[in-house]
Amino acid sequence: MTEGFKFYKPCQFLQDYVRYYWIFESNQPIKTYTFPIGCPQLIFHKKSALYIPELNTNQDRLTISGQVNFSSHISAKDSVEMIVVVFHPYAMSAFLNIPISLFYNQEVSGYGLENKNLNCLTTRVFDCEDNDLCINLIEQWLLSQLRTNSTTKREADINRIAAVVHQMYSTPNTPISELASIACLSKKQFERIFLATVGMNPKEYARIVRFQKSLKLMQNQTENISQAQIAYQCGYSDQSHFIREFRELSRYTPLSLTKICKPYSDLFTTPV
């Protein structure tokens, strides 16, 4: 799963916002199948960009990849060298100063934001041949954006939604009313702020969390865990609900997926 990848841990001050960075290099064309991971990403392509047939689009050299609710057959025709910032689900808004829901099910060109600071960073990243140094440049930009964009309200919103997301991680089927209560918001306020901060509504995000949690159990099973046990532990109402949602998000049943690849949960695995 990690061949060709190099992972970096964010500096301590950014760990509440950034899960990790990764760099992937390949000297040949690639084809792979990806699942919805529940985290938005900022992507820098130094070589060939990725094609996403499900959206009939190529990523730009600078791409913001939003929350998605579908799996993708991504590919690149030539050699690849990409640097990726993987944010916590609720954290990208702290840096881009716009609702993350604008990126829902989309691969958006970062240049389209007309963010001069981001464009300047991108130029420096593409001019820099040392990828370790590129990570440092990206971190400097992230820290400067935090200082520039930080407001009491934004920090409060991120903290509220962070608490909710962590509750969803442990109990994905927590009722919306209870999540709103954890955020100290009315149900309507909560749903609006969650959508703007995470990039999809809470009910749909819970589906991604359940799915990723089931992948995690399948990934780490030391003995044959039954589908009924997975369904129970991940908050599905029953086994048929688990299989139905799993197929909707991956296009495979849990059993058929294990025959073509080793299950891997991006959301519940931190490689650094």
Tab-separated table of N, CA and C in Angstrom, residues 32 35-36 45 68 79 118 178 194 212 229 235 238:
chain	number	residue	atom	x	y	z
A	32	THR	N	-4.990	3.078	-10.493
A	32	THR	CA	-5.348	2.583	-9.164
A	32	THR	C	-6.809	2.901	-8.874
A	35	PHE	N	-10.990	4.945	-2.752
A	35	PHE	CA	-12.284	5.056	-2.074
A	35	PHE	C	-12.427	6.441	-1.451
A	36	PRO	N	-13.653	6.858	-1.124
A	36	PRO	CA	-13.826	8.113	-0.380
A	36	PRO	C	-13.144	7.997	0.984
A	45	HIS	N	1.067	18.720	-8.397
A	45	HIS	CA	1.586	17.767	-9.382
A	45	HIS	C	2.815	18.359	-10.061
A	68	VAL	N	-15.656	13.429	-1.216
A	68	VAL	CA	-16.377	12.711	-2.272
A	68	VAL	C	-17.169	11.554	-1.673
A	79	SER	N	4.985	9.594	-16.114
A	79	SER	CA	5.540	9.515	-14.761
A	79	SER	C	4.885	10.554	-13.847
A	118	LEU	N	-1.282	31.484	-2.271
A	118	LEU	CA	-1.250	30.080	-2.672
A	118	LEU	C	-0.540	29.924	-4.019
A	178	GLU	N	-27.968	14.765	18.788
A	178	GLU	CA	-26.925	14.626	19.807
A	178	GLU	C	-25.622	15.290	19.349
A	194	PHE	N	-21.427	22.490	9.824
A	194	PHE	CA	-20.772	21.220	9.479
A	194	PHE	C	-20.531	21.151	7.972
A	212	GLN	N	-15.254	3.638	6.203
A	212	GLN	CA	-13.823	3.607	6.521
A	212	GLN	C	-13.550	2.769	7.772
A	229	GLN	N	-20.616	-8.882	12.830
A	229	GLN	CA	-19.830	-8.187	13.865
A	229	GLN	C	-19.340	-6.832	13.366
A	235	GLY	N	-21.741	0.593	13.419
A	235	GLY	CA	-22.960	1.392	13.534
A	235	GLY	C	-23.976	1.179	12.434
A	238	ASP	N	-27.904	-3.330	10.397
A	238	ASP	CA	-27.806	-4.791	10.325
A	238	ASP	C	-26.816	-5.149	9.215
